[in-house]
Amino acid sequence: MLNISNDRIDTDDLDRYPLKTLQELPHPDSARRLGRWMTFFLIVGIIVMFLPWRQNITGTGKITALTPKDRPQTVQNAVAGRIERWLVKDGDYVKKGDTLLVISDIKDEYFDPNLPQRLDEQLAAKIGSQDAYEAKITALEGQIAALDAGVKVSLEAARNRVKQAQYKLDSDIADLRAAQRNYQIALDRIARYEKAYQDGLISLTDLETRRRTVQQENALVVTEQNVVATARQALLNARLDLGTIEAKYREDLAKAKSDRSSAVSSRTQTEGEIAQLRNKITNVDIRRDRYVVRAPQNGYVVQPAKTGIGETIKEGEPIATLQPDRPQLAVELYVRAMDVPLIQHGRIVRLQFDGWPAIQFSGWPSVAVGTFAGKVAVIDAVSSTNGTYRLLITPTTQAGDQPWPEQLRIGSGVYGWVMLDDVPIWYELWRMLNGFPPSLQAEPEKGVKL
């Protein structure tokens, strides 16, 4: 009965006396069926190992705008002031140039309501001073011209007097020389007359007459010497007069030029003050225009930083955030540094947005459901603070893909897969078990900036 002997149980007895437990025992053919199933699954597994698998690089990020002008920006005031009134509220849509709020100035130098008029009066006074300096410069230039013309006449007259004195001196010197010759002749004659008197040839009266003639000639020589000395003094005085005229002219000319330089310096200083006043007038006009804070572009006002009436704000302080209208959306996707060399511009990326359910088969993107397509547009050249690199993904469409939802908002979370090349499944498993990075079929193109 227990099949421990060579005698087997008669099958007719089993039919006559059925045993429930014995009938529930496995049939000896079950093992062969299990083996056939295992063989089938082994063959299927081997076939699956050779199926293509799309390698990918995963990353997380958020939705942003492709261009900086479309990203959320803070609206700032250019001048410090006090909030007088708000003209918008959270969520309002504004156009470029619409008034957001009005402020008043808090600096005492701008409190005067008639400040532009006061500045215009100061400008008019400075312009009058400039005109006066212009007239003074013109008068001094005329004085310098008159000095130039007058000195020419005076110098010419002085030179003529010098020439006249020189001519007179030459004439007197000639007369002196003639008188000296006559005196010498008289001396020679008196010597002869003295000898003739001693010889008794002439009388004493004739000798005395000759002696008187010699005295007269000597007196004439002395007279001519005095005349020559006077002429020399006159020539010297004429030359001194010529030098005095030149010195006086240089003195007057230097004084006139000095006065002109002072007038030019004052005019230049006045011109600088006029320029400063005009600059201040322009600044005051622009500053008063800055009391009204306007929207820099179309968009929605969100999160005002300052609320209420009467609060003071500093210059350059954010007062609200403006989300530009109709931004060109993109995705900021952050990947590991070791994966960046494998990513090229134009690579396809599958994206899963927060709030949109999706089923993603990373190795077979064609069977994914609920994901959207994008492509790599920008790869940052430097890493972020956490050591990852940022990719900018722009929308693209592939066969059977839907465009990105219109309800997407900047700042929403995103999970993405950067699609690489196809490899067999067995290679992907081997790579993952060994911790190797994904591989490329070809080297990235040269000149592509990563």
GROMACS .gro file of N, CA and C in nm, residues 85-238:
model
  462
   85ARG      N    1  -0.060  10.670  -0.267
   85ARG     CA    2  -0.176  10.587  -0.302
   85ARG      C    3  -0.134  10.475  -0.398
   86TRP      N    4  -0.203  10.363  -0.385
   86TRP     CA    5  -0.187  10.249  -0.476
   86TRP      C    6  -0.299  10.253  -0.579
   87LEU      N    7  -0.267  10.219  -0.702
   87LEU     CA    8  -0.369  10.214  -0.808
   87LEU      C    9  -0.391  10.073  -0.860
   88VAL      N   10  -0.322   9.972  -0.802
   88VAL     CA   11  -0.341   9.833  -0.843
   88VAL      C   12  -0.349   9.747  -0.718
   89LYS      N   13  -0.387   9.621  -0.739
   89LYS     CA   14  -0.391   9.523  -0.630
   89LYS      C   15  -0.336   9.392  -0.683
   90ASP      N   16  -0.320   9.294  -0.592
   90ASP     CA   17  -0.265   9.165  -0.631
   90ASP      C   18  -0.345   9.104  -0.745
   91GLY      N   19  -0.271   9.053  -0.844
   91GLY     CA   20  -0.335   8.982  -0.955
   91GLY      C   21  -0.382   9.070  -1.067
   92ASP      N   22  -0.373   9.202  -1.055
   92ASP     CA   23  -0.418   9.290  -1.162
   92ASP      C   24  -0.327   9.278  -1.284
   93TYR      N   25  -0.389   9.283  -1.401
   93TYR     CA   26  -0.314   9.284  -1.526
   93TYR      C   27  -0.288   9.430  -1.565
   94VAL      N   28  -0.164   9.462  -1.590
   94VAL     CA   29  -0.127   9.600  -1.625
   94VAL      C   30  -0.054   9.599  -1.759
   95LYS      N   31  -0.064   9.710  -1.827
   95LYS     CA   32   0.008   9.729  -1.952
   95LYS      C   33   0.130   9.818  -1.928
   96LYS      N   34   0.220   9.815  -2.022
   96LYS     CA   35   0.342   9.895  -2.008
   96LYS      C   36   0.306  10.043  -1.997
   97GLY      N   37   0.357  10.108  -1.891
   97GLY     CA   38   0.331  10.250  -1.868
   97GLY      C   39   0.216  10.277  -1.774
   98ASP      N   40   0.140  10.172  -1.734
   98ASP     CA   41   0.030  10.194  -1.639
   98ASP      C   42   0.087  10.232  -1.503
   99THR      N   43   0.014  10.318  -1.431
   99THR     CA   44   0.058  10.364  -1.300
   99THR      C   45   0.030  10.257  -1.195
  100LEU      N   46   0.134  10.222  -1.118
  100LEU     CA   47   0.118  10.126  -1.009
  100LEU      C   48   0.093  10.197  -0.877
  101LEU      N   49   0.173  10.297  -0.844
  101LEU     CA   50   0.152  10.373  -0.722
  101LEU      C   51   0.213  10.511  -0.738
  102VAL      N   52   0.175  10.601  -0.648
  102VAL     CA   53   0.223  10.739  -0.648
  102VAL      C   54   0.290  10.764  -0.514
  103ILE      N   55   0.409  10.827  -0.520
  103ILE     CA   56   0.482  10.858  -0.397
  103ILE      C   57   0.509  11.007  -0.393
  104SER      N   58   0.547  11.055  -0.275
  104SER     CA   59   0.587  11.194  -0.257
  104SER      C   60   0.729  11.197  -0.202
  105ASP      N   61   0.799  11.308  -0.225
  105ASP     CA   62   0.939  11.319  -0.187
  105ASP      C   63   0.953  11.339  -0.037
  106ILE      N   64   1.063  11.289   0.019
  106ILE     CA   65   1.088  11.304   0.163
  106ILE      C   66   1.216  11.382   0.190
  107LYS      N   67   1.283  11.431   0.085
  107LYS     CA   68   1.403  11.512   0.103
  107LYS      C   69   1.364  11.660   0.107
  108ASP      N   70   1.416  11.730   0.210
  108ASP     CA   71   1.373  11.868   0.230
  108ASP      C   72   1.416  11.961   0.116
  109GLU      N   73   1.521  11.928   0.043
  109GLU     CA   74   1.565  12.016  -0.065
  109GLU      C   75   1.470  12.016  -0.183
  110TYR      N   76   1.374  11.922  -0.184
  110TYR     CA   77   1.276  11.916  -0.293
  110TYR      C   78   1.135  11.947  -0.243
  111PHE      N   79   1.122  12.001  -0.121
  111PHE     CA   80   0.990  12.030  -0.067
  111PHE      C   81   0.924  12.149  -0.136
  112ASP      N   82   1.002  12.248  -0.182
  112ASP     CA   83   0.947  12.370  -0.240
  112ASP      C   84   0.863  12.337  -0.364
  113PRO      N   85   0.735  12.368  -0.363
  113PRO     CA   86   0.653  12.338  -0.482
  113PRO      C   87   0.691  12.423  -0.602
  114ASN      N   88   0.756  12.540  -0.578
  114ASN     CA   89   0.798  12.627  -0.687
  114ASN      C   90   0.947  12.611  -0.720
  115LEU      N   91   1.002  12.495  -0.689
  115LEU     CA   92   1.145  12.472  -0.710
  115LEU      C   93   1.184  12.490  -0.858
  116PRO      N   94   1.110  12.440  -0.954
  116PRO     CA   95   1.150  12.464  -1.094
  116PRO      C   96   1.155  12.612  -1.129
  117GLN      N   97   1.058  12.691  -1.078
  117GLN     CA   98   1.059  12.835  -1.106
  117GLN      C   99   1.182  12.901  -1.044
  118ARG      N  100   1.215  12.862  -0.920
  118ARG     CA  101   1.335  12.919  -0.855
  118ARG      C  102   1.461  12.886  -0.934
  119LEU      N  103   1.469  12.766  -0.978
  119LEU     CA  104   1.587  12.728  -1.055
  119LEU      C  105   1.594  12.803  -1.187
  120ASP      N  106   1.479  12.826  -1.249
  120ASP     CA  107   1.479  12.904  -1.374
  120ASP      C  108   1.527  13.047  -1.349
  121GLU      N  109   1.489  13.105  -1.235
  121GLU     CA  110   1.535  13.240  -1.203
  121GLU      C  111   1.686  13.243  -1.181
  122GLN      N  112   1.738  13.145  -1.111
  122GLN     CA  113   1.883  13.138  -1.091
  122GLN      C  114   1.955  13.121  -1.225
  123LEU      N  115   1.897  13.043  -1.313
  123LEU     CA  116   1.958  13.023  -1.444
  123LEU      C  117   1.960  13.153  -1.523
  124ALA      N  118   1.850  13.229  -1.517
  124ALA     CA  119   1.846  13.357  -1.589
  124ALA      C  120   1.951  13.453  -1.534
  125ALA      N  121   1.971  13.454  -1.401
  125ALA     CA  122   2.072  13.543  -1.342
  125ALA      C  123   2.212  13.501  -1.386
  126LYS      N  124   2.238  13.375  -1.390
  126LYS     CA  125   2.370  13.328  -1.433
  126LYS      C  126   2.394  13.359  -1.581
  127ILE      N  127   2.289  13.348  -1.661
  127ILE     CA  128   2.303  13.382  -1.803
  127ILE      C  129   2.334  13.530  -1.819
  128GLY      N  130   2.270  13.616  -1.735
  128GLY     CA  131   2.302  13.758  -1.737
  128GLY      C  132   2.447  13.784  -1.700
  129SER      N  133   2.498  13.716  -1.599
  129SER     CA  134   2.640  13.730  -1.562
  129SER      C  135   2.730  13.687  -1.677
  130GLN      N  136   2.691  13.581  -1.744
  130GLN     CA  137   2.770  13.535  -1.858
  130GLN      C  138   2.774  13.640  -1.968
  131ASP      N  139   2.661  13.705  -1.995
  131ASP     CA  140   2.658  13.811  -2.096
  131ASP      C  141   2.745  13.929  -2.055
  132ALA      N  142   2.745  13.963  -1.924
  132ALA     CA  143   2.828  14.075  -1.876
  132ALA      C  144   2.976  14.042  -1.896
  133TYR      N  145   3.014  13.921  -1.863
  133TYR     CA  146   3.154  13.881  -1.884
  133TYR      C  147   3.190  13.881  -2.032
  134GLU      N  148   3.096  13.844  -2.116
  134GLU     CA  149   3.121  13.848  -2.260
  134GLU      C  150   3.147  13.991  -2.304
  135ALA      N  151   3.065  14.087  -2.254
  135ALA     CA  152   3.085  14.228  -2.290
  135ALA      C  153   3.219  14.279  -2.239
  136LYS      N  154   3.257  14.239  -2.117
  136LYS     CA  155   3.385  14.282  -2.062
  136LYS      C  156   3.501  14.228  -2.144
  137ILE      N  157   3.490  14.105  -2.185
  137ILE     CA  158   3.596  14.045  -2.268
  137ILE      C  159   3.607  14.119  -2.400
  138THR      N  160   3.492  14.154  -2.459
  138THR     CA  161   3.494  14.228  -2.585
  138THR      C  162   3.559  14.365  -2.567
  139ALA      N  163   3.524  14.435  -2.456
  139ALA     CA  164   3.584  14.567  -2.430
  139ALA      C  165   3.735  14.556  -2.409
  140LEU      N  166   3.779  14.457  -2.336
  140LEU     CA  167   3.922  14.440  -2.313
  140LEU      C  168   3.996  14.405  -2.442
  141GLU      N  169   3.932  14.326  -2.527
  141GLU     CA  170   3.995  14.297  -2.656
  141GLU      C  171   4.007  14.423  -2.739
  142GLY      N  172   3.905  14.512  -2.733
  142GLY     CA  173   3.916  14.641  -2.801
  142GLY      C  174   4.026  14.728  -2.742
  143GLN      N  175   4.039  14.724  -2.607
  143GLN     CA  176   4.146  14.801  -2.543
  143GLN      C  177   4.283  14.750  -2.586
  144ILE      N  178   4.297  14.619  -2.594
  144ILE     CA  179   4.426  14.561  -2.638
  144ILE      C  180   4.456  14.602  -2.781
  145ALA      N  181   4.353  14.603  -2.866
  145ALA     CA  182   4.373  14.645  -3.005
  145ALA      C  183   4.412  14.792  -3.011
  146ALA      N  184   4.348  14.875  -2.926
  146ALA     CA  185   4.383  15.018  -2.924
  146ALA      C  186   4.526  15.038  -2.875
  147LEU      N  187   4.568  14.963  -2.775
  147LEU     CA  188   4.706  14.971  -2.727
  147LEU      C  189   4.805  14.933  -2.836
  148ASP      N  190   4.770  14.830  -2.910
  148ASP     CA  191   4.859  14.789  -3.020
  148ASP      C  192   4.872  14.901  -3.124
  149ALA      N  193   4.758  14.961  -3.157
  149ALA     CA  194   4.763  15.068  -3.258
  149ALA      C  195   4.833  15.193  -3.204
  150GLY      N  196   4.804  15.232  -3.078
  150GLY     CA  197   4.864  15.353  -3.022
  150GLY      C  198   5.013  15.340  -2.999
  151VAL      N  199   5.057  15.223  -2.957
  151VAL     CA  200   5.199  15.207  -2.929
  151VAL      C  201   5.281  15.212  -3.057
  152LYS      N  202   5.222  15.170  -3.166
  152LYS     CA  203   5.296  15.177  -3.291
  152LYS      C  204   5.328  15.322  -3.327
  153VAL      N  205   5.229  15.411  -3.311
  153VAL     CA  206   5.251  15.553  -3.340
  153VAL      C  207   5.352  15.613  -3.244
  154SER      N  208   5.335  15.584  -3.112
  154SER     CA  209   5.426  15.640  -3.012
  154SER      C  210   5.569  15.591  -3.034
  155LEU      N  211   5.582  15.463  -3.063
  155LEU     CA  212   5.716  15.408  -3.085
  155LEU      C  213   5.779  15.469  -3.210
  156GLU      N  214   5.699  15.489  -3.314
  156GLU     CA  215   5.754  15.548  -3.437
  156GLU      C  216   5.798  15.692  -3.412
  157ALA      N  217   5.720  15.768  -3.335
  157ALA     CA  218   5.759  15.905  -3.303
  157ALA      C  219   5.885  15.907  -3.218
  158ALA      N  220   5.895  15.815  -3.119
  158ALA     CA  221   6.014  15.809  -3.035
  158ALA      C  222   6.137  15.771  -3.116
  159ARG      N  223   6.120  15.680  -3.208
  159ARG     CA  224   6.235  15.642  -3.293
  159ARG      C  225   6.279  15.761  -3.379
  160ASN      N  226   6.181  15.838  -3.426
  160ASN     CA  227   6.216  15.958  -3.504
  160ASN      C  228   6.295  16.059  -3.419
  161ARG      N  229   6.254  16.074  -3.292
  161ARG     CA  230   6.327  16.166  -3.205
  161ARG      C  231   6.470  16.115  -3.178
  162VAL      N  232   6.481  15.984  -3.167
  162VAL     CA  233   6.616  15.928  -3.150
  162VAL      C  234   6.702  15.957  -3.272
  163LYS      N  235   6.643  15.941  -3.389
  163LYS     CA  236   6.719  15.968  -3.511
  163LYS      C  237   6.758  16.116  -3.520
  164GLN      N  238   6.663  16.203  -3.487
  164GLN     CA  239   6.693  16.346  -3.489
  164GLN      C  240   6.806  16.382  -3.392
  165ALA      N  241   6.799  16.325  -3.273
  165ALA     CA  242   6.905  16.351  -3.175
  165ALA      C  243   7.039  16.299  -3.225
  166GLN      N  244   7.033  16.182  -3.292
  166GLN     CA  245   7.158  16.126  -3.347
  166GLN      C  246   7.214  16.216  -3.456
  167TYR      N  247   7.124  16.266  -3.541
  167TYR     CA  248   7.172  16.356  -3.648
  167TYR      C  249   7.233  16.485  -3.589
  168LYS      N  250   7.166  16.543  -3.489
  168LYS     CA  251   7.218  16.665  -3.427
  168LYS      C  252   7.352  16.639  -3.361
  169LEU      N  253   7.363  16.521  -3.295
  169LEU     CA  254   7.491  16.490  -3.231
  169LEU      C  255   7.602  16.477  -3.335
  170ASP      N  256   7.571  16.417  -3.445
  170ASP     CA  257   7.672  16.404  -3.551
  170ASP      C  258   7.713  16.543  -3.602
  171SER      N  259   7.613  16.633  -3.619
  171SER     CA  260   7.644  16.769  -3.667
  171SER      C  261   7.729  16.845  -3.565
  172ASP      N  262   7.694  16.832  -3.437
  172ASP     CA  263   7.771  16.903  -3.334
  172ASP      C  264   7.913  16.847  -3.322
  173ILE      N  265   7.926  16.716  -3.340
  173ILE     CA  266   8.061  16.657  -3.336
  173ILE      C  267   8.146  16.712  -3.451
  174ALA      N  268   8.082  16.730  -3.568
  174ALA     CA  269   8.156  16.787  -3.683
  174ALA      C  270   8.198  16.931  -3.654
  175ASP      N  271   8.106  17.009  -3.592
  175ASP     CA  272   8.143  17.147  -3.556
  175ASP      C  273   8.256  17.147  -3.454
  176LEU      N  274   8.253  17.056  -3.359
  176LEU     CA  275   8.359  17.049  -3.258
  176LEU      C  276   8.493  17.019  -3.323
  177ARG      N  277   8.491  16.924  -3.413
  177ARG     CA  278   8.616  16.889  -3.480
  177ARG      C  279   8.671  17.011  -3.559
  178ALA      N  280   8.582  17.087  -3.624
  178ALA     CA  281   8.625  17.207  -3.699
  178ALA      C  282   8.684  17.311  -3.604
  179ALA      N  283   8.616  17.328  -3.488
  179ALA     CA  284   8.666  17.425  -3.390
  179ALA      C  285   8.801  17.382  -3.337
  180GLN      N  286   8.818  17.251  -3.315
  180GLN     CA  287   8.947  17.200  -3.266
  180GLN      C  288   9.057  17.220  -3.370
  181ARG      N  289   9.022  17.200  -3.496
  181ARG     CA  290   9.123  17.225  -3.601
  181ARG      C  291   9.160  17.374  -3.605
  182ASN      N  292   9.058  17.460  -3.596
  182ASN     CA  293   9.086  17.606  -3.597
  182ASN      C  294   9.173  17.643  -3.477
  183TYR      N  295   9.145  17.583  -3.361
  183TYR     CA  296   9.223  17.613  -3.241
  183TYR      C  297   9.366  17.566  -3.259
  184GLN      N  298   9.382  17.449  -3.321
  184GLN     CA  299   9.518  17.399  -3.344
  184GLN      C  300   9.593  17.490  -3.441
  185ILE      N  301   9.522  17.537  -3.543
  185ILE     CA  302   9.585  17.631  -3.638
  185ILE      C  303   9.626  17.758  -3.567
  186ALA      N  304   9.539  17.809  -3.476
  186ALA     CA  305   9.568  17.932  -3.401
  186ALA      C  306   9.691  17.913  -3.314
  187LEU      N  307   9.704  17.793  -3.255
  187LEU     CA  308   9.822  17.765  -3.172
  187LEU      C  309   9.949  17.765  -3.257
  188ASP      N  310   9.938  17.705  -3.372
  188ASP     CA  311  10.057  17.703  -3.460
  188ASP      C  312  10.096  17.845  -3.501
  189ARG      N  313   9.999  17.929  -3.530
  189ARG     CA  314  10.025  18.067  -3.572
  189ARG      C  315  10.085  18.150  -3.458
  190ILE      N  316  10.031  18.130  -3.336
  190ILE     CA  317  10.083  18.210  -3.224
  190ILE      C  318  10.227  18.176  -3.194
  191ALA      N  319  10.263  18.051  -3.222
  191ALA     CA  320  10.403  18.014  -3.200
  191ALA      C  321  10.492  18.088  -3.299
  192ARG      N  322  10.447  18.098  -3.422
  192ARG     CA  323  10.526  18.168  -3.522
  192ARG      C  324  10.531  18.316  -3.489
  193TYR      N  325  10.419  18.370  -3.442
  193TYR     CA  326  10.415  18.511  -3.408
  193TYR      C  327  10.503  18.542  -3.288
  194GLU      N  328  10.512  18.451  -3.194
  194GLU     CA  329  10.600  18.472  -3.078
  194GLU      C  330  10.746  18.481  -3.123
  195LYS      N  331  10.784  18.395  -3.215
  195LYS     CA  332  10.923  18.398  -3.265
  195LYS      C  333  10.948  18.525  -3.346
  196ALA      N  334  10.848  18.565  -3.427
  196ALA     CA  335  10.863  18.688  -3.507
  196ALA      C  336  10.873  18.809  -3.417
  197TYR      N  337  10.800  18.808  -3.303
  197TYR     CA  338  10.808  18.920  -3.211
  197TYR      C  339  10.946  18.928  -3.148
  198GLN      N  340  10.999  18.811  -3.115
  198GLN     CA  341  11.131  18.810  -3.056
  198GLN      C  342  11.237  18.858  -3.158
  199ASP      N  343  11.212  18.827  -3.282
  199ASP     CA  344  11.307  18.873  -3.387
  199ASP      C  345  11.281  19.019  -3.424
  200GLY      N  346  11.177  19.080  -3.369
  200GLY     CA  347  11.146  19.221  -3.397
  200GLY      C  348  11.075  19.240  -3.527
  201LEU      N  349  11.015  19.134  -3.578
  201LEU     CA  350  10.948  19.147  -3.706
  201LEU      C  351  10.808  19.204  -3.691
  202ILE      N  352  10.740  19.179  -3.575
  202ILE     CA  353  10.605  19.232  -3.553
  202ILE      C  354  10.604  19.304  -3.422
  203SER      N  355  10.499  19.386  -3.409
  203SER     CA  356  10.490  19.466  -3.287
  203SER      C  357  10.419  19.385  -3.179
  204LEU      N  358  10.427  19.438  -3.057
  204LEU     CA  359  10.359  19.372  -2.944
  204LEU      C  360  10.209  19.375  -2.962
  205THR      N  361  10.161  19.482  -3.026
  205THR     CA  362  10.015  19.491  -3.048
  205THR      C  363   9.967  19.378  -3.137
  206ASP      N  364  10.036  19.351  -3.241
  206ASP     CA  365   9.997  19.238  -3.331
  206ASP      C  366  10.004  19.106  -3.257
  207LEU      N  367  10.105  19.090  -3.170
  207LEU     CA  368  10.119  18.964  -3.096
  207LEU      C  369  10.000  18.946  -3.002
  208GLU      N  370   9.963  19.055  -2.934
  208GLU     CA  371   9.850  19.044  -2.842
  208GLU      C  372   9.719  19.015  -2.917
  209THR      N  373   9.710  19.075  -3.038
  209THR     CA  374   9.589  19.045  -3.119
  209THR      C  375   9.585  18.896  -3.153
  210ARG      N  376   9.694  18.838  -3.188
  210ARG     CA  377   9.699  18.694  -3.219
  210ARG      C  378   9.670  18.610  -3.095
  211ARG      N  379   9.724  18.657  -2.982
  211ARG     CA  380   9.695  18.583  -2.860
  211ARG      C  381   9.545  18.585  -2.829
  212ARG      N  382   9.476  18.699  -2.852
  212ARG     CA  383   9.333  18.708  -2.831
  212ARG      C  384   9.258  18.614  -2.925
  213THR      N  385   9.305  18.601  -3.046
  213THR     CA  386   9.241  18.510  -3.143
  213THR      C  387   9.250  18.365  -3.095
  214VAL      N  388   9.370  18.331  -3.036
  214VAL     CA  389   9.384  18.194  -2.984
  214VAL      C  390   9.285  18.169  -2.872
  215GLN      N  391   9.265  18.270  -2.785
  215GLN     CA  392   9.170  18.255  -2.675
  215GLN      C  393   9.027  18.238  -2.729
  216GLN      N  394   8.999  18.313  -2.833
  216GLN     CA  395   8.864  18.301  -2.891
  216GLN      C  396   8.842  18.160  -2.951
  217GLU      N  397   8.945  18.108  -3.018
  217GLU     CA  398   8.931  17.974  -3.077
  217GLU      C  399   8.917  17.868  -2.967
  218ASN      N  400   8.988  17.889  -2.858
  218ASN     CA  401   8.978  17.793  -2.746
  218ASN      C  402   8.838  17.799  -2.685
  219ALA      N  403   8.785  17.920  -2.669
  219ALA     CA  404   8.649  17.933  -2.616
  219ALA      C  405   8.548  17.868  -2.708
  220LEU      N  406   8.572  17.881  -2.840
  220LEU     CA  407   8.480  17.818  -2.936
  220LEU      C  408   8.486  17.666  -2.923
  221VAL      N  409   8.604  17.610  -2.897
  221VAL     CA  410   8.616  17.464  -2.881
  221VAL      C  411   8.538  17.418  -2.758
  222VAL      N  412   8.554  17.496  -2.647
  222VAL     CA  413   8.481  17.460  -2.525
  222VAL      C  414   8.331  17.467  -2.549
  223THR      N  415   8.289  17.570  -2.622
  223THR     CA  416   8.146  17.584  -2.652
  223THR      C  417   8.095  17.463  -2.732
  224GLU      N  418   8.172  17.426  -2.834
  224GLU     CA  419   8.130  17.312  -2.917
  224GLU      C  420   8.129  17.183  -2.836
  225GLN      N  421   8.223  17.168  -2.743
  225GLN     CA  422   8.223  17.048  -2.657
  225GLN      C  423   8.097  17.044  -2.572
  226ASN      N  424   8.056  17.159  -2.520
  226ASN     CA  425   7.931  17.164  -2.443
  226ASN      C  426   7.810  17.129  -2.530
  227VAL      N  427   7.814  17.180  -2.653
  227VAL     CA  428   7.702  17.149  -2.745
  227VAL      C  429   7.696  16.999  -2.773
  228VAL      N  430   7.813  16.938  -2.794
  228VAL     CA  431   7.816  16.793  -2.821
  228VAL      C  432   7.767  16.715  -2.700
  229ALA      N  433   7.809  16.758  -2.580
  229ALA     CA  434   7.762  16.690  -2.460
  229ALA      C  435   7.611  16.702  -2.445
  230THR      N  436   7.561  16.821  -2.476
  230THR     CA  437   7.415  16.839  -2.470
  230THR      C  438   7.344  16.750  -2.572
  231ALA      N  439   7.403  16.738  -2.691
  231ALA     CA  440   7.342  16.654  -2.794
  231ALA      C  441   7.343  16.507  -2.753
  232ARG      N  442   7.457  16.466  -2.691
  232ARG     CA  443   7.463  16.328  -2.643
  232ARG      C  444   7.355  16.303  -2.536
  233GLN      N  445   7.338  16.398  -2.447
  233GLN     CA  446   7.235  16.383  -2.344
  233GLN      C  447   7.096  16.379  -2.406
  234ALA      N  448   7.075  16.460  -2.507
  234ALA     CA  449   6.944  16.458  -2.575
  234ALA      C  450   6.920  16.323  -2.642
  235LEU      N  451   7.026  16.265  -2.703
  235LEU     CA  452   7.012  16.132  -2.766
  235LEU      C  453   6.981  16.026  -2.660
  236LEU      N  454   7.052  16.036  -2.547
  236LEU     CA  455   7.025  15.939  -2.440
  236LEU      C  456   6.881  15.952  -2.389
  237ASN      N  457   6.836  16.078  -2.373
  237ASN     CA  458   6.698  16.099  -2.328
  237ASN      C  459   6.597  16.045  -2.429
  238ALA      N  460   6.626  16.061  -2.559
  238ALA     CA  461   6.535  16.009  -2.662
  238ALA      C  462   6.528  15.857  -2.656
   0.00000   0.00000   0.00000
